[in-house]
mmCIF file of C-alpha atoms in Angstrom:
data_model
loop_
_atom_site.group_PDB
_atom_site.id
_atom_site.type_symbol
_atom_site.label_atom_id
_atom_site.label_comp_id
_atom_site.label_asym_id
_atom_site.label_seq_id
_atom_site.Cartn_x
_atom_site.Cartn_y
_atom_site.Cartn_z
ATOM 1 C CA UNK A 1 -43.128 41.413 -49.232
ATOM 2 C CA UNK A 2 -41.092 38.869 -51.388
ATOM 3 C CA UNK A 3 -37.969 39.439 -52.847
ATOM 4 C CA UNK A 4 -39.334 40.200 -56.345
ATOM 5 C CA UNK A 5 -41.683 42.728 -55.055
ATOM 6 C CA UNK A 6 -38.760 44.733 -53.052
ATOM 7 C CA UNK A 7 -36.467 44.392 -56.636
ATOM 8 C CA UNK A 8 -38.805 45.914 -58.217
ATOM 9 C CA UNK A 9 -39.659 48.746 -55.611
ATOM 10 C CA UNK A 10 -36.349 49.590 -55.719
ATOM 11 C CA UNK A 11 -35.985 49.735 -59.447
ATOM 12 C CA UNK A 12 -39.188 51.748 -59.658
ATOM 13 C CA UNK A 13 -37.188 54.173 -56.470
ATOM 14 C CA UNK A 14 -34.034 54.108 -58.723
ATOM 15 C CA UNK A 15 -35.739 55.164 -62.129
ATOM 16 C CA UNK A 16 -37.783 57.560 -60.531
ATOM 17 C CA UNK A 17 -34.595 59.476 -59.238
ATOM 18 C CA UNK A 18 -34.137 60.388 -62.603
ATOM 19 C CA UNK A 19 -36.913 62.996 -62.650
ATOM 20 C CA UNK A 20 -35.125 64.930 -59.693
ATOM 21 C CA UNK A 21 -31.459 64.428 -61.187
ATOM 22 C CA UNK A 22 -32.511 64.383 -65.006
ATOM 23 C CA UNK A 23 -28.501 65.143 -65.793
ATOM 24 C CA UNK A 24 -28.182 61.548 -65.103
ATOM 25 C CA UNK A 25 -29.753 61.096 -68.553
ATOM 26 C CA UNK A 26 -26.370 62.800 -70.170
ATOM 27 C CA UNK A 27 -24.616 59.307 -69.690
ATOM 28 C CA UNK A 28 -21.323 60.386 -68.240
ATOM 29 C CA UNK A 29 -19.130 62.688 -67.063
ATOM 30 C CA UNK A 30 -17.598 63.473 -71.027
ATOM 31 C CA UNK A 31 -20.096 62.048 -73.133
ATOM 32 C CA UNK A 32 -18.843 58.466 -72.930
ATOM 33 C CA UNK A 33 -21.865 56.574 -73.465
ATOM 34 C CA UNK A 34 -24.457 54.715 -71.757
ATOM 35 C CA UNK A 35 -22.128 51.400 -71.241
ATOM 36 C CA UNK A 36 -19.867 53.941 -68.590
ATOM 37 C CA UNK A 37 -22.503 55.508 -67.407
ATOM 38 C CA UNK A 38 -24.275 52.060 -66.378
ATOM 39 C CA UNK A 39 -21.223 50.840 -65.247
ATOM 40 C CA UNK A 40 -20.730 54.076 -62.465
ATOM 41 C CA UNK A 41 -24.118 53.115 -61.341
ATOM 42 C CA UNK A 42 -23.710 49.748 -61.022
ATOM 43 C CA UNK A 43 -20.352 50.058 -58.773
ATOM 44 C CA UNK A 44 -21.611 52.732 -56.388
ATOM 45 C CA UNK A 45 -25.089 50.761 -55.853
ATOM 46 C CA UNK A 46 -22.841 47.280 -55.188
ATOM 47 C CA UNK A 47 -19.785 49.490 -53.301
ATOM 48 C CA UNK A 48 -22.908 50.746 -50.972
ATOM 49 C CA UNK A 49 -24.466 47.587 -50.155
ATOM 50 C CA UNK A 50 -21.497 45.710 -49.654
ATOM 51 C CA UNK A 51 -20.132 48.608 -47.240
ATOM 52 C CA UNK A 52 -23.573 49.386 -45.711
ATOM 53 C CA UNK A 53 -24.244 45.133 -45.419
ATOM 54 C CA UNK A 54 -21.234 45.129 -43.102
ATOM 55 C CA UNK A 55 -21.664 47.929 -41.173
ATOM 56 C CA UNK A 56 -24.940 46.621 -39.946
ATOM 57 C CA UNK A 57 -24.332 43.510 -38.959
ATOM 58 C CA UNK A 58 -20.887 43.599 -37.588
ATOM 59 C CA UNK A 59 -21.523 46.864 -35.037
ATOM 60 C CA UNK A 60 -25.307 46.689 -34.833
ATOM 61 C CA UNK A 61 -27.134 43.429 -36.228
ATOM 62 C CA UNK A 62 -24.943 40.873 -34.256
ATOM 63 C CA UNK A 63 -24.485 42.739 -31.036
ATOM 64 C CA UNK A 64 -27.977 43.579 -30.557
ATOM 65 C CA UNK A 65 -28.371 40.116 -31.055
ATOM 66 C CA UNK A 66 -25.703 38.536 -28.899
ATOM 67 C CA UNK A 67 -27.255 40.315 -25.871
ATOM 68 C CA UNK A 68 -30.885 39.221 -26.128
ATOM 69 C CA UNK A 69 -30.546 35.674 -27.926
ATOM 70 C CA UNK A 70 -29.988 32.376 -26.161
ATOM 71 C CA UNK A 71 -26.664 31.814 -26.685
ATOM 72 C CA UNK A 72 -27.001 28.559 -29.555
ATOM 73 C CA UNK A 73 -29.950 30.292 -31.082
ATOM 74 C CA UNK A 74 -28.120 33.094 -32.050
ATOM 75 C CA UNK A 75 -25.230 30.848 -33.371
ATOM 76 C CA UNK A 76 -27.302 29.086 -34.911
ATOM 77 C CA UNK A 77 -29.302 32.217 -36.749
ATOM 78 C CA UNK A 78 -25.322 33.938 -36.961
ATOM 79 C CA UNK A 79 -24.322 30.451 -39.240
ATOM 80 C CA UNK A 80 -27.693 31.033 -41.611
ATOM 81 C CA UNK A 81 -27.019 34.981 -41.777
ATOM 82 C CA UNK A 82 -23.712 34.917 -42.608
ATOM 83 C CA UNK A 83 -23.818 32.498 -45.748
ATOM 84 C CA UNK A 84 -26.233 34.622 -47.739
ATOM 85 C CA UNK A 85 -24.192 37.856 -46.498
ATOM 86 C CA UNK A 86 -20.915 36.880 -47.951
ATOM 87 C CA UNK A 87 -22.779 35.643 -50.694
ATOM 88 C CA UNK A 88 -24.177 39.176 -51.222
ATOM 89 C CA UNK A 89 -21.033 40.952 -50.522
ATOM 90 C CA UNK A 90 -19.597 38.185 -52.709
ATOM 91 C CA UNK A 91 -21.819 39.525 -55.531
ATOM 92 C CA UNK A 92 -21.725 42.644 -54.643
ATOM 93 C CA UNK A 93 -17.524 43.191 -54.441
ATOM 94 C CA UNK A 94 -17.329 41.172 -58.018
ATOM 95 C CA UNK A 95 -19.901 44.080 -59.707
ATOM 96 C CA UNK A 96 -17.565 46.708 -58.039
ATOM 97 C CA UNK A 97 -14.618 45.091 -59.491
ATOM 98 C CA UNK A 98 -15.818 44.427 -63.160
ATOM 99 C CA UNK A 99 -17.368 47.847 -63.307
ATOM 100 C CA UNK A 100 -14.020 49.439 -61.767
ATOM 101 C CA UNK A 101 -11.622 47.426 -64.142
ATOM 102 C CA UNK A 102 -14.439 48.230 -67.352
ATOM 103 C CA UNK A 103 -14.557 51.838 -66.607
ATOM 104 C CA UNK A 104 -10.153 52.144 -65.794
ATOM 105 C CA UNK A 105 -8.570 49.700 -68.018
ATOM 106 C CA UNK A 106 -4.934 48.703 -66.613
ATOM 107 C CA UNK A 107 -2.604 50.448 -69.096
ATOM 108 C CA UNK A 108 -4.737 53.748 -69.157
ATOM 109 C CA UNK A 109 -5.021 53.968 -65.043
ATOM 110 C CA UNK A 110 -3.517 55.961 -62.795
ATOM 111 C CA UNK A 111 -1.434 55.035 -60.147
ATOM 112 C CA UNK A 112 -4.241 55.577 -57.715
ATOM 113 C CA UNK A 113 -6.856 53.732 -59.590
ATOM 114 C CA UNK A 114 -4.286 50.837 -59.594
ATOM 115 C CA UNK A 115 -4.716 50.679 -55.990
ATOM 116 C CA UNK A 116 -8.337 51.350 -56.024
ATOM 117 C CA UNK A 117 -8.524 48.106 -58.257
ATOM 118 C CA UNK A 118 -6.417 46.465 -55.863
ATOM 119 C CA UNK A 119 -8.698 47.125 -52.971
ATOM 120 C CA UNK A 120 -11.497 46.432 -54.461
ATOM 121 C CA UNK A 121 -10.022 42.982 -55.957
ATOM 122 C CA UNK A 122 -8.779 42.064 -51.952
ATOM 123 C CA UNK A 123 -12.284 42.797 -50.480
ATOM 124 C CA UNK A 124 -12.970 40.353 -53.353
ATOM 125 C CA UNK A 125 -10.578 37.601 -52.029
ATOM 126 C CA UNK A 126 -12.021 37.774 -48.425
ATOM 127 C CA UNK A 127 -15.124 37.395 -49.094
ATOM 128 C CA UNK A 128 -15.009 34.417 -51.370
ATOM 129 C CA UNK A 129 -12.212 33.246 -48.840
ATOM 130 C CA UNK A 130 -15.511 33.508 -46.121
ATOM 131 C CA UNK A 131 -17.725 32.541 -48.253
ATOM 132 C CA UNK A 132 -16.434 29.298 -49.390
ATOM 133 C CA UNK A 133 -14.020 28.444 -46.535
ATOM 134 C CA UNK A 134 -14.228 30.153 -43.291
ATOM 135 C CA UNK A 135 -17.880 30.034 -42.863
ATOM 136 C CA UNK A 136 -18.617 26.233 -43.518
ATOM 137 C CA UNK A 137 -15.946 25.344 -41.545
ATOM 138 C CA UNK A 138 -17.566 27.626 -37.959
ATOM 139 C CA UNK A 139 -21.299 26.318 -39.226
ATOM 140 C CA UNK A 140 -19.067 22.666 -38.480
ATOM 141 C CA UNK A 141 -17.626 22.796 -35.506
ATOM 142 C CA UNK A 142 -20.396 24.986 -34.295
ATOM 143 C CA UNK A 143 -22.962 22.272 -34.904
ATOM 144 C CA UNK A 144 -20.551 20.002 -32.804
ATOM 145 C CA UNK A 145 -19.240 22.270 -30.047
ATOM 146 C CA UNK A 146 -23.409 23.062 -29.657
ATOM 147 C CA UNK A 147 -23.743 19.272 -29.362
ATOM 148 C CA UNK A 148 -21.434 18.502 -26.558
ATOM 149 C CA UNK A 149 -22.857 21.664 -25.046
ATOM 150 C CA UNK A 150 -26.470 20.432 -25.019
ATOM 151 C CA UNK A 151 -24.885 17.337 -23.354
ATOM 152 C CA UNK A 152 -23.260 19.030 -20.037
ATOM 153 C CA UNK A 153 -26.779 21.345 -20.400
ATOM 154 C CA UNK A 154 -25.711 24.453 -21.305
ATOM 155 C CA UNK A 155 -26.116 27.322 -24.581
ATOM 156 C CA UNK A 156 -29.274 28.137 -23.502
ATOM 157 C CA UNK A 157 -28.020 30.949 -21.547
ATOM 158 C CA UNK A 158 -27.288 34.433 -22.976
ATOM 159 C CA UNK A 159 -23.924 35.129 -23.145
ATOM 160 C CA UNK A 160 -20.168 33.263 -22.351
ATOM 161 C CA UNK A 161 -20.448 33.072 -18.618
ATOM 162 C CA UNK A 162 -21.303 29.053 -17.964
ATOM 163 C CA UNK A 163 -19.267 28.153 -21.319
ATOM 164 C CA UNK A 164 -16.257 29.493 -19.860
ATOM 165 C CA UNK A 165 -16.880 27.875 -16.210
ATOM 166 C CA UNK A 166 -18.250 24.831 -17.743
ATOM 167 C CA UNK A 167 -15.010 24.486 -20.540
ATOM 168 C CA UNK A 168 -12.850 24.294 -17.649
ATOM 169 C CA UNK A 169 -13.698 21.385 -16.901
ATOM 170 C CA UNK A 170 -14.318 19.680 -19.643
ATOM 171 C CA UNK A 171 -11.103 19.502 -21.512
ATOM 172 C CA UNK A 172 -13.166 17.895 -25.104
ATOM 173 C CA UNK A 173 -14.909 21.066 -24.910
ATOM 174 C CA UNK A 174 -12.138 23.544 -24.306
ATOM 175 C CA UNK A 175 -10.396 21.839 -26.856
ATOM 176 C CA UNK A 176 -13.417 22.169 -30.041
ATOM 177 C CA UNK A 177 -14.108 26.254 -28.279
ATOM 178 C CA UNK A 178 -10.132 26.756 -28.887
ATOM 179 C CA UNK A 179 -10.294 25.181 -32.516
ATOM 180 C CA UNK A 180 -13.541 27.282 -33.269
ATOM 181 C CA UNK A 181 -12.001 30.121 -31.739
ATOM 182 C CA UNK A 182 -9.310 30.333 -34.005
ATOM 183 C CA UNK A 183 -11.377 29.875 -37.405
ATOM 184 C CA UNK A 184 -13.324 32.505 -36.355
ATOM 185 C CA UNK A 185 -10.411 34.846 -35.626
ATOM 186 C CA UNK A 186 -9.071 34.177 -39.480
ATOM 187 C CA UNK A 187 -13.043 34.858 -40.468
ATOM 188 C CA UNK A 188 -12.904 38.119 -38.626
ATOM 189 C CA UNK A 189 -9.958 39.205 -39.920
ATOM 190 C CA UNK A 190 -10.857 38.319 -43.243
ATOM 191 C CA UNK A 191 -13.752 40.597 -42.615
ATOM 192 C CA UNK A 192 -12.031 43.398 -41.892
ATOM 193 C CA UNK A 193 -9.479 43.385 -43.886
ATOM 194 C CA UNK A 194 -12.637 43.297 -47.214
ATOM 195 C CA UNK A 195 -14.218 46.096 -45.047
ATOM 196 C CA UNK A 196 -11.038 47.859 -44.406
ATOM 197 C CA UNK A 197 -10.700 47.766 -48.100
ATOM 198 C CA UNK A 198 -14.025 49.041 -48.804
ATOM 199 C CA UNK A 199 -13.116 52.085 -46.170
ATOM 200 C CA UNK A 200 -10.098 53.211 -48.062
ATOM 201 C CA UNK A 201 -11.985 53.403 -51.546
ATOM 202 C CA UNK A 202 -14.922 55.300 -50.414
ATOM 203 C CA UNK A 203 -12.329 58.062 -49.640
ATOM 204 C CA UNK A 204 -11.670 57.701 -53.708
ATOM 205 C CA UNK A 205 -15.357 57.717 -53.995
ATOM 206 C CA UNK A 206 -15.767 60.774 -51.657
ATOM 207 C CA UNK A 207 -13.121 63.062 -53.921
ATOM 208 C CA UNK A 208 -14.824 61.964 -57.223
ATOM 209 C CA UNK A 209 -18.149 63.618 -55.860
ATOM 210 C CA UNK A 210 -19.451 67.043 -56.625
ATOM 211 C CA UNK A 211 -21.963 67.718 -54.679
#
């Protein structure tokens, strides 16, 4: 199924909804129009795939894969994967934003809602700070540390255990894993400091909800 054909399943899924929760019609909480209303929709949908995207392949998509891939394929498929999901959460964090800031303009928030914009605008930074520097920089010296790996004849095994043995004694390629090792530590941090983010506004989310 290609991508237009799951858009529109969803979209079909999504209006359909509206026959089992017809209040959604009302537009709003207080009769604020369809502009709000849209714009609720539109930052819950983004919040949840952004959160959900995360979730998946940080504690379940990668692992799984890490412990049944040769060891440069799943780089390899990890350096793909990753540029189109920060460009999603990308997308995704910059809806929740401009549908936050619409729907809570500065002068009129809260206190909380500051912060909630805050959040929301950090989980922004990350991701664009993954997107457009972190990641290109591991796909690099990825595609080089793989290279002198290939050369000594190893990353075809699953898992660390000859790259560490084999690192110590090469010192070129102890010296690229410590210098890929460190980009990737900033990566992960900026990861979890946009999914951290994303954790501390679904509690806002949670005590909006009447369920």
């Amino acid at each position: 199924m290609g991508w237009a054909a799951r858009f529109l399943t969803a979209a079909s899924f999504l209006a359909a909804g509206v026959l089992f929760a017809p209040q959604a019609l009302r537009l709003g909480r207080s009769g604020d129009g369809a502009p709000a209303a849209a714009s609720r929709l539109a930052h819950l949908l983004a919040f949840a795939i952004a959160w959900g995207a995360a979730l998946w392949v940080s504690s379940v998509g990668a692992s799984v894969m890490f412990k049944n891939l040769p060891r440069h394929q799943f780089g390899s498929l990890q350096g793909k994967m990753f540029h189109s999901l920060f460009n999603l959460h990308v997308v995704c964090s910059a809806i929740s934003v401009a549908a936050f800031a619409y729907l809570h303009p500065w002068k009129a928030s809260s206190t909380i809602e500051r912060y909630q914009l805050g959040f929301l605008i950090l989980a922004l930074g990350c991701n664009l700070s993954n997107l457009l520097v972190f990641t290109p920089m591991m796909v690099e010296m990825m595609t080089k540390k793989y290279k002198m790996e290939k050369d000594l004849g190893i990353g075809t095994e699953v898992g660390y255990s000859r790259n560490v043995e084999m690192a110590k004694k090469s010192p070129a390629l102890a010296a690229m894993k410590w210098k890929f090792r460190m980009i990737h530590v900033l990566s992960t941090l900026a990861s979890l400091m946009a999914f951290g983010s994303l954790a501390m506004h679904s509690w806002y989310l949670s005590s909006k909800l009447d369920l």
